[in-house]
XYZ file of N, CA and C in Angstrom:
696
model
N 74.939 92.490 231.830
C 75.850 91.811 232.716
C 75.427 91.692 234.070
N 74.436 92.994 234.827
C 73.749 92.743 235.742
C 72.538 91.256 235.304
N 71.758 91.161 234.797
C 71.263 90.491 234.554
C 71.734 88.884 234.512
N 73.729 88.268 234.320
C 73.350 87.787 233.824
C 74.126 87.214 235.428
N 75.363 88.331 236.453
C 75.344 87.884 237.149
C 74.081 87.838 238.566
N 72.601 87.533 238.157
C 71.486 88.368 239.308
C 70.938 86.452 238.511
N 71.872 86.006 237.224
C 70.940 85.019 237.292
C 71.758 83.929 236.600
N 72.767 82.605 237.101
C 74.237 82.159 237.188
C 73.669 81.297 236.154
N 72.203 81.206 236.101
C 72.465 80.216 234.751
C 72.146 80.268 233.478
N 71.682 82.379 233.124
C 71.391 82.846 232.122
C 73.574 83.305 231.485
N 74.469 82.724 231.925
C 75.083 83.076 232.185
C 76.080 81.719 231.339
N 75.751 80.768 231.727
C 76.247 79.809 231.473
C 75.676 79.436 229.457
N 74.520 79.610 230.028
C 73.182 79.933 228.647
C 73.932 79.906 227.305
N 74.487 81.237 227.367
C 75.549 82.669 227.185
C 76.693 82.233 226.918
N 77.556 80.971 227.532
C 78.451 80.546 226.935
C 78.761 79.756 225.973
N 77.005 78.894 225.942
C 76.853 78.305 225.794
C 77.173 78.124 224.510
N 75.708 79.408 223.830
C 75.924 79.939 222.691
C 77.478 80.231 222.028
N 77.343 81.700 223.092
C 79.112 81.266 221.769
C 79.240 80.544 221.806
N 79.990 79.509 222.008
C 80.694 78.213 221.653
C 80.055 77.559 220.696
N 78.153 77.525 219.950
C 77.445 76.979 219.054
C 77.964 77.772 217.852
N 78.244 79.619 218.297
C 78.614 80.583 216.841
C 80.216 79.734 216.447
N 81.065 79.807 218.078
C 82.666 79.783 217.215
C 82.173 78.651 216.451
N 82.268 77.551 216.490
C 82.483 76.601 216.370
C 81.194 75.980 214.860
N 80.415 77.153 214.960
C 79.593 77.040 212.914
C 80.753 77.427 212.350
N 81.222 78.963 213.417
C 81.647 79.630 211.877
C 83.545 79.266 211.696
N 84.145 78.299 212.899
C 84.718 76.879 212.338
C 84.383 76.362 211.368
N 84.051 75.894 210.869
C 83.666 74.975 210.383
C 82.877 74.895 208.541
N 82.489 76.493 208.672
C 82.781 77.433 207.692
C 83.375 77.381 207.010
N 84.579 77.761 207.532
C 86.050 78.193 207.325
C 86.544 77.402 206.781
N 86.884 75.849 207.739
C 86.872 74.716 206.707
C 86.598 74.447 205.307
N 85.370 74.022 205.372
C 85.304 73.627 204.343
C 84.823 74.492 203.129
N 84.879 75.573 203.550
C 85.033 77.056 202.333
C 85.926 76.492 201.819
N 87.174 75.708 202.438
C 88.715 76.123 202.125
C 88.996 75.285 200.353
N 88.325 73.822 201.180
C 88.259 73.305 199.774
C 87.875 73.321 198.695
N 86.324 74.063 198.929
C 85.956 74.329 197.255
C 86.728 74.933 196.617
N 87.714 76.054 197.330
C 88.142 77.130 196.933
C 88.896 77.161 195.712
N 89.800 76.114 196.793
C 91.315 75.124 196.104
C 90.423 74.577 194.641
N 89.384 73.945 194.999
C 89.049 73.354 193.944
C 88.819 74.268 192.511
N 88.314 74.975 192.727
C 87.888 76.059 192.436
C 88.977 77.084 190.984
N 90.226 77.004 192.090
C 91.829 77.040 191.541
C 92.022 76.992 190.476
N 92.054 74.646 190.917
C 92.130 73.807 189.953
C 92.091 73.684 188.945
N 90.599 74.426 188.467
C 89.323 74.192 187.877
C 90.081 75.911 187.252
N 90.507 76.261 187.387
C 91.053 77.009 186.367
C 92.321 77.625 186.091
N 93.454 76.419 186.421
C 93.981 76.321 186.358
C 94.150 75.391 185.051
N 93.264 74.481 185.110
C 93.723 73.272 184.504
C 92.217 73.733 182.764
N 92.017 74.860 183.098
C 90.979 75.644 182.137
C 91.731 76.917 181.213
N 92.855 76.807 181.636
C 93.541 78.014 181.129
C 94.145 77.795 179.978
N 95.708 76.434 179.636
C 95.742 76.518 178.809
C 94.800 75.995 177.859
N 93.601 75.201 177.794
C 92.296 75.423 177.013
C 91.711 76.340 176.105
N 91.571 76.905 176.884
C 91.438 78.312 176.373
C 92.563 78.908 175.809
N 93.523 79.644 176.123
C 95.063 80.065 175.556
C 94.693 79.429 173.945
N 95.000 78.378 173.929
C 94.440 77.195 172.537
C 93.677 78.029 172.252
N 92.351 77.932 172.516
C 91.286 78.168 171.495
C 91.448 79.478 171.243
N 92.164 81.007 172.167
C 92.534 81.750 171.490
C 92.940 81.962 170.644
N 94.951 81.411 170.494
C 95.959 81.096 169.449
C 95.434 80.520 168.784
N 94.168 79.563 168.180
C 93.616 78.698 167.405
C 93.417 79.609 166.334
N 91.896 80.844 166.851
C 91.217 81.462 166.318
C 91.904 82.755 166.016
N 93.138 83.382 166.474
C 94.351 84.290 165.764
C 95.117 83.963 164.877
N 95.126 82.262 164.558
C 95.832 81.553 163.469
C 94.602 81.921 162.706
N 93.941 82.043 163.151
C 92.914 81.223 161.460
C 91.934 82.699 161.644
N 91.981 84.206 161.746
C 91.436 85.075 161.284
C 93.200 85.982 160.741
N 94.352 85.396 161.259
C 95.384 86.007 160.600
C 95.008 85.183 159.371
N 95.834 85.517 158.253
C 95.761 84.884 157.152
C 97.247 84.350 156.767
N 98.591 85.302 156.951
C 99.250 84.552 157.265
C 99.656 83.887 158.382
N 99.050 83.754 158.870
C 99.608 82.946 159.866
C 99.667 81.235 159.553
N 101.123 80.727 159.531
C 101.355 79.751 159.261
C 100.943 78.889 160.342
N 100.895 77.243 159.256
C 99.915 75.804 160.361
C 101.207 74.620 160.243
N 100.997 73.859 160.946
C 101.189 72.691 160.940
C 101.128 72.762 159.129
N 100.212 71.771 158.943
C 99.593 71.672 157.866
C 100.435 72.518 156.293
N 100.545 73.466 156.805
C 100.973 73.942 155.515
C 102.390 74.047 155.690
N 103.735 73.613 156.726
C 104.865 72.887 156.185
C 105.036 72.139 155.318
N 103.610 71.315 156.032
C 104.424 69.915 154.850
C 103.781 69.821 152.953
N 105.080 70.427 152.674
C 105.214 71.025 151.490
C 105.366 69.089 150.854
N 103.575 69.032 149.396
C 103.376 68.204 148.427
C 105.322 67.639 147.716
N 105.587 66.610 147.868
C 105.604 65.463 146.706
C 105.203 66.078 145.943
N 106.579 65.985 145.000
C 106.185 65.246 143.612
C 106.485 63.457 143.407
N 105.419 63.179 141.939
C 106.017 62.239 142.356
C 106.466 61.449 141.162
N 107.617 61.346 141.510
C 108.119 60.132 140.271
C 106.649 59.578 139.143
N 107.642 60.323 137.468
C 106.974 59.844 137.004
C 106.619 58.714 136.899
N 105.874 57.773 137.014
C 105.793 55.406 136.114
C 106.175 55.653 134.966
N 107.354 54.114 135.475
C 107.805 53.947 134.006
C 106.715 53.288 133.459
N 105.439 52.846 134.200
C 104.079 52.088 133.296
C 104.102 50.891 133.699
N 103.401 50.009 133.659
C 103.470 48.364 134.191
C 103.471 48.093 132.726
N 103.065 48.109 130.978
C 103.354 47.806 130.116
C 105.193 48.139 129.003
N 104.985 47.257 128.773
C 107.021 48.211 128.376
C 106.781 46.824 126.376
N 107.734 47.677 125.687
C 107.824 46.808 124.311
C 109.513 47.173 124.603
N 110.078 45.353 123.703
C 111.556 45.803 124.586
C 111.991 45.538 122.947
N 112.866 46.660 122.338
C 113.297 46.248 120.673
C 114.925 45.565 120.965
N 115.025 44.153 120.259
C 116.553 43.522 120.684
C 116.206 43.641 119.441
N 117.888 42.902 119.493
C 118.819 42.436 118.455
C 119.108 41.299 118.955
N 119.644 40.007 118.293
C 120.598 39.152 119.367
C 121.330 38.696 117.736
N 121.793 37.246 118.086
C 123.071 36.873 117.145
C 122.385 35.578 116.141
N 123.148 35.802 115.091
C 122.473 34.725 113.927
C 123.061 33.911 113.728
N 123.610 33.211 112.730
C 124.559 31.859 111.771
C 124.645 33.230 111.126
N 124.492 34.848 110.762
C 124.916 35.912 109.277
C 125.048 36.595 110.081
N 124.331 37.954 109.608
C 124.467 39.329 110.827
C 123.479 39.400 111.456
N 122.578 38.493 112.711
C 121.933 37.998 113.115
C 120.420 38.151 113.333
N 119.697 38.779 113.881
C 118.152 39.303 113.810
C 118.068 39.668 115.026
N 116.777 41.233 114.510
C 115.629 41.897 115.002
C 114.417 41.316 115.545
N 113.759 41.965 116.993
C 112.515 41.501 116.588
C 112.213 42.195 118.524
N 110.869 42.311 118.641
C 110.430 42.812 120.143
C 109.424 41.276 120.778
N 109.990 41.939 122.336
C 109.582 42.029 122.972
C 108.247 42.780 124.132
N 107.506 42.172 124.562
C 106.158 42.735 124.216
C 105.205 42.481 125.413
N 104.558 42.816 126.502
C 103.609 42.267 126.908
C 104.167 43.243 129.339
N 103.176 42.822 129.845
C 103.357 43.689 131.295
C 104.971 43.365 132.015
N 105.410 44.366 132.263
C 106.383 43.845 134.555
C 105.974 43.482 134.884
N 104.219 43.359 135.286
C 104.756 41.832 136.618
C 104.503 40.215 136.058
N 104.816 40.552 134.612
C 104.241 39.322 134.447
C 105.861 38.741 133.482
N 105.603 37.047 134.140
C 107.005 36.479 133.306
C 107.371 36.188 131.585
N 106.201 35.714 131.108
C 105.819 35.444 130.261
C 105.886 36.402 129.125
N 106.283 36.765 128.638
C 106.287 37.479 127.344
C 105.952 37.005 125.381
N 105.493 38.088 124.939
C 105.284 38.555 123.896
C 106.054 38.784 122.798
N 106.685 37.716 121.516
C 107.583 37.509 120.524
C 106.948 37.866 119.486
N 107.603 39.839 118.993
C 107.144 39.591 117.277
C 107.975 40.199 117.219
N 108.201 39.343 115.642
C 109.606 39.331 114.521
C 109.156 39.209 113.602
N 110.132 38.146 111.868
C 109.478 38.553 110.877
C 111.340 38.268 109.878
N 110.943 37.097 110.275
C 112.425 35.972 109.392
C 111.522 35.209 108.197
N 112.548 34.493 107.896
C 111.520 33.782 105.963
C 111.223 32.480 107.589
N 110.531 31.391 106.759
C 109.881 31.024 107.717
C 110.849 29.439 106.656
N 111.461 28.065 107.111
C 111.165 26.932 107.037
C 113.338 27.464 107.195
N 113.632 26.030 106.135
C 115.735 26.867 106.922
C 115.986 27.170 105.790
N 117.428 27.302 106.058
C 118.744 28.303 104.799
C 118.171 29.115 103.358
N 116.760 27.836 102.895
C 116.786 27.943 101.838
C 116.499 29.290 100.870
N 115.515 29.642 101.691
C 114.037 30.580 101.857
C 114.632 31.529 102.218
N 115.945 31.412 103.342
C 117.260 32.474 103.182
C 117.967 33.212 102.706
N 118.419 32.265 101.574
C 119.494 32.093 100.387
C 117.873 33.245 99.476
N 117.719 32.515 99.569
C 116.398 32.650 98.199
C 116.158 34.653 98.289
N 116.015 35.183 99.972
C 115.459 35.916 99.999
C 116.047 37.079 99.857
N 117.306 37.072 99.839
C 118.192 37.882 99.045
C 117.713 38.927 97.168
N 117.309 37.974 97.041
C 117.399 38.188 95.921
C 115.404 38.254 95.183
N 114.755 37.910 96.284
C 112.591 37.836 95.928
C 112.733 37.483 97.358
N 110.984 37.833 97.296
C 110.654 37.895 98.610
C 109.561 36.284 98.785
N 109.980 36.257 99.585
C 110.334 34.854 99.765
C 108.081 34.769 101.283
N 108.176 33.612 101.920
C 107.049 33.673 102.848
C 108.296 33.904 103.995
N 107.420 34.097 105.171
C 107.169 34.958 106.320
C 106.466 34.003 107.659
N 107.907 34.250 108.238
C 107.013 33.773 109.958
C 107.225 34.830 110.751
N 106.526 34.978 111.433
C 106.391 36.695 112.319
C 106.748 35.918 114.070
N 106.381 34.784 114.626
C 106.451 34.368 115.700
C 107.960 34.884 116.391
N 108.208 33.776 117.149
C 109.788 33.513 118.136
C 109.648 32.328 117.288
N 111.066 33.356 117.704
C 111.891 32.034 116.121
C 113.329 31.383 117.173
N 113.497 30.545 117.201
C 115.125 29.852 117.261
C 116.086 31.166 117.808
N 116.118 30.969 119.434
C 117.335 31.714 120.541
C 116.536 33.658 120.781
N 115.430 33.530 120.074
C 114.341 34.954 120.633
C 114.121 35.446 121.981
N 114.221 33.763 122.905
C 114.024 33.729 124.445
C 115.797 33.959 124.972
N 116.737 33.370 124.539
C 117.597 32.835 125.274
C 119.010 34.203 125.070
N 118.716 34.559 126.912
C 119.348 35.969 127.086
C 120.870 35.421 126.800
N 121.410 34.339 126.260
C 122.874 34.625 125.658
C 123.511 35.287 124.253
N 122.358 35.195 123.674
C 122.278 35.453 122.656
C 121.810 36.923 122.085
N 121.914 37.102 123.323
C 121.292 38.935 122.980
C 122.310 40.046 123.331
N 122.284 41.008 121.877
C 123.491 41.406 122.009
C 123.098 43.629 121.462
N 121.902 43.240 121.551
C 120.953 44.870 121.800
C 119.604 44.913 122.544
N 119.100 46.261 123.114
C 118.238 45.942 123.405
C 117.886 48.073 124.178
N 116.140 47.739 123.436
C 116.598 48.929 123.917
C 114.659 49.219 124.330
N 114.291 48.975 125.532
C 113.158 49.317 126.439
C 112.565 50.765 126.390
N 110.878 50.773 126.326
C 109.615 51.165 126.310
C 108.838 51.034 126.950
N 108.309 51.821 128.168
C 106.838 51.351 128.643
C 105.803 52.427 128.257
N 104.907 51.547 128.830
C 103.379 52.542 127.760
C 102.409 52.273 129.364
N 100.879 53.425 129.569
C 99.964 53.145 130.507
C 98.978 51.899 129.928
N 98.479 51.976 130.063
C 97.924 50.813 129.770
C 96.601 50.496 128.420
N 96.310 52.264 128.541
C 96.058 52.321 127.333
C 96.083 52.565 125.930
N 97.347 52.885 126.296
C 98.248 52.715 124.978
C 99.063 51.475 124.420
N 99.100 50.754 125.753
C 99.593 49.550 125.134
C 99.188 48.500 124.483
N 97.869 48.857 124.958
C 96.212 47.858 124.332
C 96.636 48.393 122.422
N 96.915 49.700 122.357
C 96.922 49.901 121.511
C 98.011 49.952 120.149
N 99.243 49.983 120.885
C 100.373 49.252 120.847
C 100.665 47.663 120.241
N 99.592 46.413 121.200
C 99.256 45.588 121.401
C 98.740 45.049 119.662
N 98.488 45.502 119.495
C 96.863 45.119 118.621
C 97.666 45.599 117.508
N 98.570 46.648 117.567
C 98.501 47.324 116.079
C 100.204 45.733 116.177
N 101.406 44.964 116.617
C 101.998 44.367 116.470
C 101.008 43.287 116.294
N 100.224 42.968 116.866
C 99.561 41.837 116.369
C 98.935 41.901 114.306
N 98.386 42.841 114.072
C 97.995 43.103 113.828
C 99.027 43.366 111.895
N 99.925 44.212 112.572
C 101.071 43.274 111.704
C 102.036 42.424 110.790
N 101.850 41.522 112.644
C 102.064 40.182 112.692
C 100.853 39.573 110.848
N 99.729 40.064 111.198
C 98.837 38.926 111.016
C 98.681 39.940 108.779
N 99.297 40.435 108.677
C 99.639 41.387 107.561
C 101.041 41.559 107.095
N 101.603 40.744 107.066
C 103.768 41.022 107.038
C 103.593 39.420 106.703
N 102.965 38.752 104.985
C 103.176 37.518 104.708
C 104.841 37.159 103.805
N 105.926 37.932 104.137
C 106.666 37.962 102.629
C 108.111 38.632 103.599
N 108.502 38.058 103.156
C 110.273 38.709 103.947
C 110.624 38.902 102.985
N 111.921 39.639 103.135
C 113.052 39.983 101.838
C 114.058 41.374 101.979
N 115.324 40.063 102.465
C 116.708 40.811 102.842
C 116.715 42.331 102.605
N 115.951 43.026 101.703
C 116.706 44.727 101.450
C 115.165 45.082 101.481
N 114.081 44.226 101.748
C 112.838 45.535 101.786
C 111.762 45.246 103.247
N 111.521 44.174 103.127
C 110.501 43.992 104.231
C 111.847 42.504 104.685
N 113.112 43.696 105.471
C 112.853 42.734 106.490
C 113.485 42.386 108.203
N 113.368 41.821 108.705
C 113.726 41.934 110.145
C 113.969 43.524 111.227
N 114.697 44.118 110.470
C 114.864 45.022 111.063
C 113.160 46.749 110.412
N 112.826 46.449 109.319
C 112.066 47.513 108.932
C 110.658 47.393 109.985
N 110.016 45.528 110.321
C 109.477 45.151 111.374
C 109.561 45.683 112.748
N 110.870 45.980 112.601
C 110.065 46.644 114.180
C 110.516 48.516 114.123
N 110.555 48.597 113.209
C 111.186 50.113 113.135
C 109.921 50.688 112.817
N 108.628 49.719 111.604
C 107.477 50.137 111.949
C 105.868 49.888 113.178
N 106.758 49.300 114.528
C 106.480 49.189 116.213
C 106.708 50.721 116.061
N 108.181 51.090 115.820
C 108.678 51.573 117.114
C 108.123 53.158 115.881
N 107.750 53.605 114.849
C 107.192 54.193 113.755
C 106.114 55.087 114.791
N 105.342 53.519 115.025
C 103.374 54.185 115.300
C 103.252 54.188 117.020
N 104.965 53.988 117.265
C 104.642 54.804 118.970
C 105.081 56.087 119.127
N 105.371 56.610 118.221
C 106.470 57.446 118.204
C 107.802 58.142 117.975
N 108.260 56.781 118.229
C 109.420 56.689 118.270
C 110.383 57.482 116.284
N 111.601 58.066 116.617
C 112.091 57.453 115.553
C 113.294 56.609 114.716
N 112.606 55.774 113.798
C 113.195 55.160 114.297
C 114.329 55.239 112.333
N 115.858 54.452 112.846
C 116.530 54.826 111.945
C 116.028 53.433 110.742
N 117.140 54.073 109.417
C 117.185 53.235 107.745
C 117.254 52.158 108.789
N 116.361 51.028 108.074
C 116.626 49.955 108.062
C 117.150 48.788 107.332
N 118.662 49.204 106.537
C 119.449 48.068 106.738
C 120.499 48.731 107.185
N 120.747 48.328 108.400
C 121.696 48.542 109.544
C 121.114 46.566 110.155
N 122.557 46.921 110.688
C 123.082 44.812 111.426
C 122.210 45.217 112.510
N 121.157 44.505 112.975
C 120.516 44.793 113.897
C 120.938 44.440 115.400
N 121.706 44.329 116.166
C 123.088 45.718 116.933
C 123.169 46.553 117.283
N 123.754 46.905 115.663
C 123.698 48.604 115.218
C 122.248 49.350 114.659
N 120.820 48.540 114.828
C 120.109 48.641 113.770
C 119.368 48.782 115.388
N 119.733 48.589 116.651
C 118.692 48.387 118.048
C 119.305 49.925 119.047
N 120.386 49.820 118.771
C 121.514 51.007 119.188
C 121.352 52.713 118.503
N 121.235 52.738 117.508
C 120.982 53.312 116.908
C 119.535 54.153 117.727
N 118.597 52.814 116.968
C 117.372 53.125 117.207
C 117.400 54.275 118.631
N 118.022 53.962 120.081
C 117.922 54.297 122.150
C 118.706 55.805 121.051
N 119.553 55.877 120.446
C 120.305 56.859 120.642
C 119.515 58.235 119.866
N 118.278 57.960 118.631
C 117.599 58.984 118.597
C 116.805 59.265 119.111
N 116.422 58.320 120.061
C 114.989 59.059 120.554
C 116.151 58.855 122.520
N 117.265 59.871 122.124
C 118.113 60.023 122.953
C 117.664 59.196 124.574
N 117.519 57.608 124.202
C 117.489 57.202 125.500
C 116.420 57.275 126.597
N 115.309 57.797 126.058
C 113.998 58.249 127.379
C 113.286 56.756 127.186
N 112.916 56.426 127.963
C 112.169 55.242 128.867
C 110.767 55.335 128.656
N 110.081 56.264 128.599
C 108.683 55.923 128.321
C 107.831 57.132 126.906
N 106.457 56.337 126.442
C 105.790 56.862 125.411
C 104.574 57.027 125.858
N 103.476 57.988 125.198
C 102.786 58.653 125.139
C 101.859 58.999 123.820
N 101.258 58.082 123.393
C 100.567 58.050 122.024
C 99.484 59.140 121.881
N 99.650 59.794 121.143
C 98.521 60.961 120.532
C 97.642 60.143 120.678
N 96.370 61.416 121.335
C 94.736 60.460 121.136
C 94.913 59.748 119.563
N 93.409 58.722 119.885
C 93.077 58.363 118.801
C 92.104 58.599 117.745
N 92.649 58.893 116.708
C 90.956 59.554 115.970
C 89.787 58.746 115.323
N 89.206 59.650 115.308
C 87.696 58.745 115.337
C 87.772 58.443 113.606
């Protein structure tokens, strides 16, 4: 202090040095505050992520820990009716009616028709009650008209089974050259198709409408069939 009193210039220099130190300290403190605040924000932002990671690791380590995926129960898929069908049908006719089948693909309007009937006019039909007469196995008059329909029983198949059933129907058409009212008649014809499909077929000497309704009853009204594997 004695030196400062003797040398006023030294006192002024000391004051300037003290002021510089004070300013530098204030600058350091003020500049350090934002860094500390930013660090606090980073820690607060990082806390949820670290907590989630910890929860996930705990859930993975705990066997019985429920997860969002486990809450979603698998839905049972409904059994598809199948893209193909065989429709056993009966319609009105001049006497007791006629039985036949429609078959095809559900997504298509076009249908195939198969049935067994006497070929020609009324004479073969009358003779067919006492003897065998030539037959026709395609669509006959009225088979495509809904207004004549008296009974229907539709059964659905998958593609593989439909190919086998449709091939059998065509084979049956090709190998049924004769018609007889008591034996190889229209109900016996569609009954053979039903039996091939694994359905229970009623006795063939029923009126077509009764036959189709009885066919449905014998099979519990089931809507689908699945054929047994083909034997090699």
